[in-house]
Coordinates of C-alpha atoms in Angstrom, one line a residue:
X231 CA 18.6 31.1 -9.6
X232 CA 19.4 34.8 -10.6
X233 CA 16.8 34.9 -13.0
X234 CA 14.3 33.8 -10.4
X235 CA 15.6 36.7 -8.0
X236 CA 15.3 39.3 -10.9
X237 CA 11.8 38.2 -11.7
X238 CA 10.7 38.7 -8.1
X239 CA 12.4 42.0 -7.9
X240 CA 10.4 43.0 -11.1
X241 CA 7.2 41.7 -9.9
X242 CA 7.6 43.7 -6.4
X243 CA 8.5 46.8 -8.4
X244 CA 5.5 46.5 -10.8
X245 CA 2.6 45.0 -8.7
X246 CA 3.1 47.7 -5.8
X247 CA 3.0 50.8 -8.1
X248 CA 0.4 52.9 -6.6
X249 CA -2.8 54.3 -8.5
X250 CA -1.7 57.7 -7.5
X251 CA 1.5 56.9 -9.4
X252 CA 2.3 56.7 -13.1
X253 CA 1.0 53.2 -13.4
X254 CA -2.8 53.1 -13.1
X255 CA -4.5 50.0 -14.5
X256 CA -3.8 46.2 -13.8
X257 CA -5.1 43.9 -16.3
X258 CA -4.9 40.2 -17.6
X259 CA -3.5 40.0 -21.3
X260 CA -4.1 36.8 -22.9
X261 CA -1.2 36.1 -25.5
X262 CA -4.2 34.9 -27.7
X263 CA -8.1 35.5 -26.9
X264 CA -9.1 32.4 -29.3
X265 CA -7.2 29.0 -28.7
X266 CA -7.8 25.8 -30.4
X267 CA -9.3 22.8 -28.4
X268 CA -6.2 21.1 -26.4
X269 CA -3.8 24.2 -26.5
X270 CA -3.0 26.1 -23.5
X271 CA -4.4 29.2 -22.2
X272 CA -1.6 31.9 -22.0
X273 CA -1.9 35.2 -20.4
X274 CA 0.1 37.7 -18.7
X275 CA -0.6 40.4 -15.9
X276 CA 0.2 43.8 -16.8
X277 CA 0.4 47.1 -15.0
X278 CA 0.2 50.6 -16.8
X279 CA -1.7 53.3 -18.4
X280 CA -3.7 53.7 -21.7
X281 CA -3.6 49.8 -22.2
X282 CA 0.3 49.8 -22.3
X283 CA 2.2 48.2 -19.7
X284 CA 5.1 45.6 -19.2
X285 CA 4.3 41.9 -18.3
X286 CA 4.9 41.0 -14.8
X287 CA 6.1 37.5 -13.5
X288 CA 3.9 35.8 -10.9
X289 CA 4.6 37.0 -7.4
X290 CA 2.7 34.6 -5.1
X291 CA 2.7 36.7 -2.0
X292 CA 0.8 39.6 -3.7
X293 CA -2.2 36.8 -5.0
X294 CA -5.2 36.4 -3.1
X295 CA -7.2 34.5 -5.8
X296 CA -6.0 33.2 -9.4
X297 CA -8.1 30.4 -11.1
X298 CA -10.0 29.5 -14.3
X299 CA -13.6 29.0 -14.6
X300 CA -14.4 26.7 -17.4
X301 CA -17.9 25.4 -17.5
X302 CA -18.7 23.7 -14.1
X303 CA -14.7 23.6 -13.1
X304 CA -12.7 25.6 -11.3
X305 CA -9.1 25.2 -12.5
X306 CA -5.9 25.7 -10.7
X307 CA -3.6 27.5 -13.0
X308 CA -0.6 25.9 -10.9
X309 CA 1.5 29.1 -11.2
X310 CA 4.7 29.2 -9.4
X311 CA 7.1 32.3 -8.3
X312 CA 8.4 34.0 -11.1
X313 CA 6.4 32.4 -14.1
X314 CA 6.0 34.6 -17.1
X315 CA 3.4 34.4 -18.5
X316 CA 1.7 33.7 -15.1
X317 CA -1.1 31.6 -17.0
X318 CA 0.0 28.6 -19.1
X319 CA -2.5 25.9 -18.7
X320 CA -4.6 23.6 -20.7
X321 CA -8.5 23.1 -20.0
X322 CA -10.4 19.9 -20.9
X323 CA -12.9 20.5 -23.8
X324 CA -14.0 23.8 -25.5
X325 CA -16.0 26.6 -24.4
X326 CA -15.6 30.2 -22.9
X327 CA -12.6 30.3 -20.1
X328 CA -13.0 33.0 -17.7
X329 CA -9.7 34.0 -16.0
X330 CA -9.9 35.5 -12.5
X331 CA -7.1 37.3 -10.6
X332 CA -7.3 38.9 -7.3
X333 CA -4.3 40.9 -5.6
X334 CA -3.8 41.6 -1.9
X335 CA -4.0 45.0 -0.5
X336 CA -1.1 47.1 -1.1
X337 CA -0.6 50.5 0.6
X338 CA 0.1 54.2 -0.6
X339 CA 1.0 57.1 1.4
X340 CA 0.3 60.3 -0.5
X341 CA 2.9 62.8 0.2
X342 CA 1.6 65.5 -2.3
X343 CA -2.1 66.5 -2.3
X344 CA -2.2 67.0 -6.0
X345 CA -1.7 63.3 -6.7
X346 CA -4.9 62.4 -4.8
X347 CA -6.6 65.3 -6.6
X348 CA -5.5 64.1 -9.9
X349 CA -6.8 60.4 -9.0
X350 CA -10.2 61.8 -8.0
X351 CA -10.8 63.6 -10.9
X352 CA -9.6 61.3 -13.4
X353 CA -12.0 58.4 -11.8
X354 CA -14.7 60.9 -11.1
X355 CA -15.1 60.2 -7.4
X356 CA -17.8 62.9 -6.9
X357 CA -17.5 64.5 -3.5
X358 CA -14.3 62.6 -2.3
X359 CA -12.4 66.0 -1.8
X360 CA -15.0 67.3 0.3
X361 CA -15.5 64.4 2.4
X362 CA -11.8 64.5 2.9
X363 CA -11.9 68.0 4.3
X364 CA -15.0 67.4 6.5
X365 CA -13.3 64.4 8.0
X366 CA -10.4 66.6 9.1
X367 CA -8.0 64.6 7.3
X368 CA -4.4 66.1 6.4
X369 CA -3.4 67.1 3.0
X370 CA -0.4 65.2 3.0
X371 CA 0.9 61.6 4.7
X372 CA -2.6 60.0 4.5
X373 CA -2.8 56.3 3.4
X374 CA -5.0 54.6 0.9
X375 CA -5.0 51.0 0.6
X376 CA -5.9 49.5 -2.8
X377 CA -6.8 46.1 -4.4
X378 CA -7.1 44.9 -8.0
X379 CA -9.8 42.3 -9.4
X380 CA -9.1 41.3 -13.1
X381 CA -10.7 39.0 -15.2
X382 CA -10.3 37.9 -18.9
X383 CA -12.6 36.1 -21.2
X384 CA -10.7 33.5 -23.4
X385 CA -12.4 31.5 -26.2
X386 CA -11.3 27.7 -26.4
X387 CA -12.5 25.9 -29.5
X388 CA -16.0 27.0 -30.3
X389 CA -15.8 29.4 -27.3
X390 CA -19.6 28.9 -26.4
X391 CA -20.6 29.8 -22.9
X392 CA -21.4 33.1 -20.7
X393 CA -19.5 35.2 -18.5
X394 CA -21.1 35.2 -15.0
X395 CA -20.6 36.7 -11.4
X396 CA -17.6 35.0 -9.9
X397 CA -17.7 36.4 -6.4
X398 CA -15.3 39.3 -6.4
X399 CA -15.8 42.3 -4.1
X400 CA -16.3 44.2 -7.2
X401 CA -16.2 43.0 -10.8
X402 CA -17.3 43.7 -14.3
X403 CA -19.6 40.9 -16.2
X404 CA -19.9 40.8 -19.8
X405 CA -23.5 40.2 -20.4
X406 CA -22.9 38.7 -24.0
X407 CA -20.2 36.7 -25.6
X408 CA -17.9 38.4 -27.9
X409 CA -16.7 35.3 -29.4
X410 CA -20.1 33.7 -30.5
X411 CA -22.8 36.4 -30.3
X412 CA -21.6 38.6 -33.2
X413 CA -22.0 41.8 -31.0
X414 CA -21.8 45.4 -32.1
X415 CA -22.3 46.5 -28.7
X416 CA -21.2 45.0 -25.6
X417 CA -23.5 45.2 -22.6
X418 CA -21.6 45.1 -19.2
X419 CA -22.7 44.9 -15.5
X420 CA -20.6 46.5 -12.6
X421 CA -20.8 45.1 -9.4
X422 CA -20.0 46.0 -5.9
X423 CA -20.3 43.5 -3.0
X424 CA -22.6 41.7 -5.4
X425 CA -24.9 44.3 -5.9
X426 CA -25.3 46.5 -9.4
X427 CA -23.2 49.7 -9.2
X428 CA -25.0 52.6 -10.3
X429 CA -23.5 55.9 -11.8
X430 CA -20.2 54.0 -11.8
X431 CA -17.5 55.6 -14.5
X432 CA -16.7 52.9 -17.1
X433 CA -13.4 53.5 -18.9
X434 CA -12.9 51.2 -21.9
X435 CA -9.4 51.2 -23.5
X436 CA -9.7 49.9 -27.1
X437 CA -6.8 48.5 -29.1
X438 CA -7.2 48.6 -33.0
X439 CA -5.5 46.2 -35.1
X440 CA -3.1 48.8 -36.0
X441 CA -2.0 49.1 -32.5
X442 CA -3.8 52.2 -31.9
X443 CA -5.5 52.9 -28.7
X444 CA -8.6 54.9 -28.2
X445 CA -10.8 55.4 -24.6
X446 CA -14.5 55.5 -24.4
X447 CA -15.8 56.7 -20.9
X448 CA -19.5 56.5 -19.7
X449 CA -21.6 55.9 -16.8
X450 CA -23.5 52.9 -15.7
X451 CA -27.4 53.3 -15.6
X452 CA -29.6 52.6 -12.4
X453 CA -29.0 48.9 -12.8
X454 CA -25.3 49.0 -12.9
X455 CA -25.1 48.5 -16.6
X456 CA -23.5 50.3 -19.4
X457 CA -23.2 49.3 -23.2
X458 CA -20.0 49.7 -25.0
X459 CA -19.6 49.8 -28.8
X460 CA -17.3 47.1 -30.2
X461 CA -15.8 46.4 -33.5
X462 CA -14.3 43.3 -35.0
X463 CA -10.6 42.6 -34.7
X464 CA -10.3 45.0 -31.7
X465 CA -9.3 44.0 -28.0
X466 CA -11.0 45.7 -25.2
X467 CA -10.1 46.6 -21.5
X468 CA -12.9 47.6 -19.4
X469 CA -12.0 49.4 -16.1
X470 CA -14.2 50.5 -13.1
X471 CA -12.7 52.0 -9.7
X472 CA -14.7 52.6 -6.4
X473 CA -13.1 54.6 -3.7
X474 CA -14.3 53.9 0.0
X475 CA -13.8 55.8 3.3
X476 CA -11.7 53.9 5.8
X477 CA -11.3 54.7 9.7
X478 CA -8.1 54.5 11.8
X479 CA -4.7 54.6 9.9
X480 CA -6.0 54.1 6.5
X481 CA -8.1 57.0 5.4
X482 CA -9.3 55.6 1.8
X483 CA -9.5 52.1 0.3
X484 CA -9.8 51.8 -3.6
X485 CA -10.9 48.6 -5.5
X486 CA -10.1 48.2 -9.1
X487 CA -12.6 46.0 -11.5
X488 CA -10.9 45.3 -15.0
X489 CA -12.4 42.8 -17.8
X490 CA -10.4 42.2 -21.0
X491 CA -11.9 40.5 -24.0
X492 CA -11.4 40.6 -27.7
X493 CA -13.9 40.6 -30.7
X494 CA -13.0 38.5 -33.6
X495 CA -12.1 40.0 -36.8
X496 CA -14.3 37.6 -38.8

């Protein structure tokens, strides 16, 4: 019981870390991106920056959606409070598994203007500071809510299949299969409310086999698409964030789309 309460405490502390704080990205981190048919899919949730972060237990109250799409099936991960990894589930047959995880809204009050400035600059929210001033909002004590939308692609057996739109308010869709298509560049599509999001900043964090992390930053085209160079044996985390104005007690709402996958070494 003590272990369970400890796990919950860690989850609360980790999952509520705000975008303006030290931790930024939120992602699904499979223990293996390729599993044999009949073996379980296993994945952690992580919060951190530069593709580095601690694994967090499953915290029921923070989850709006968590499922695995496998062919025509929607599979319940059957996660329970305190589980780590959060995903430990077998799927029938072989193919490409799409793991989907959406948090509920969290709330952040900015007490320092510079933290908001840093966030806006980092994520390239053009004009946000000017709109903040034009709306007559204060530089301290204003509220932002935020929600995370994470996906991960895991190959089961032959890994055949395609990523697809899964109905999140914002999401990143891989337009090729990294496990079967022999890609040297991964085309992705960034969506907002089901529509392509043009001129969105796309950050890709890349982990080499040595463990070294590098970052690729580019913008989507008019069709909401970007193409990311990829290499065998590397792991990828693609991130795109949108910042929207809100009225009333909440000034801003940010939505964080994330996609993880790996390119096989072969």
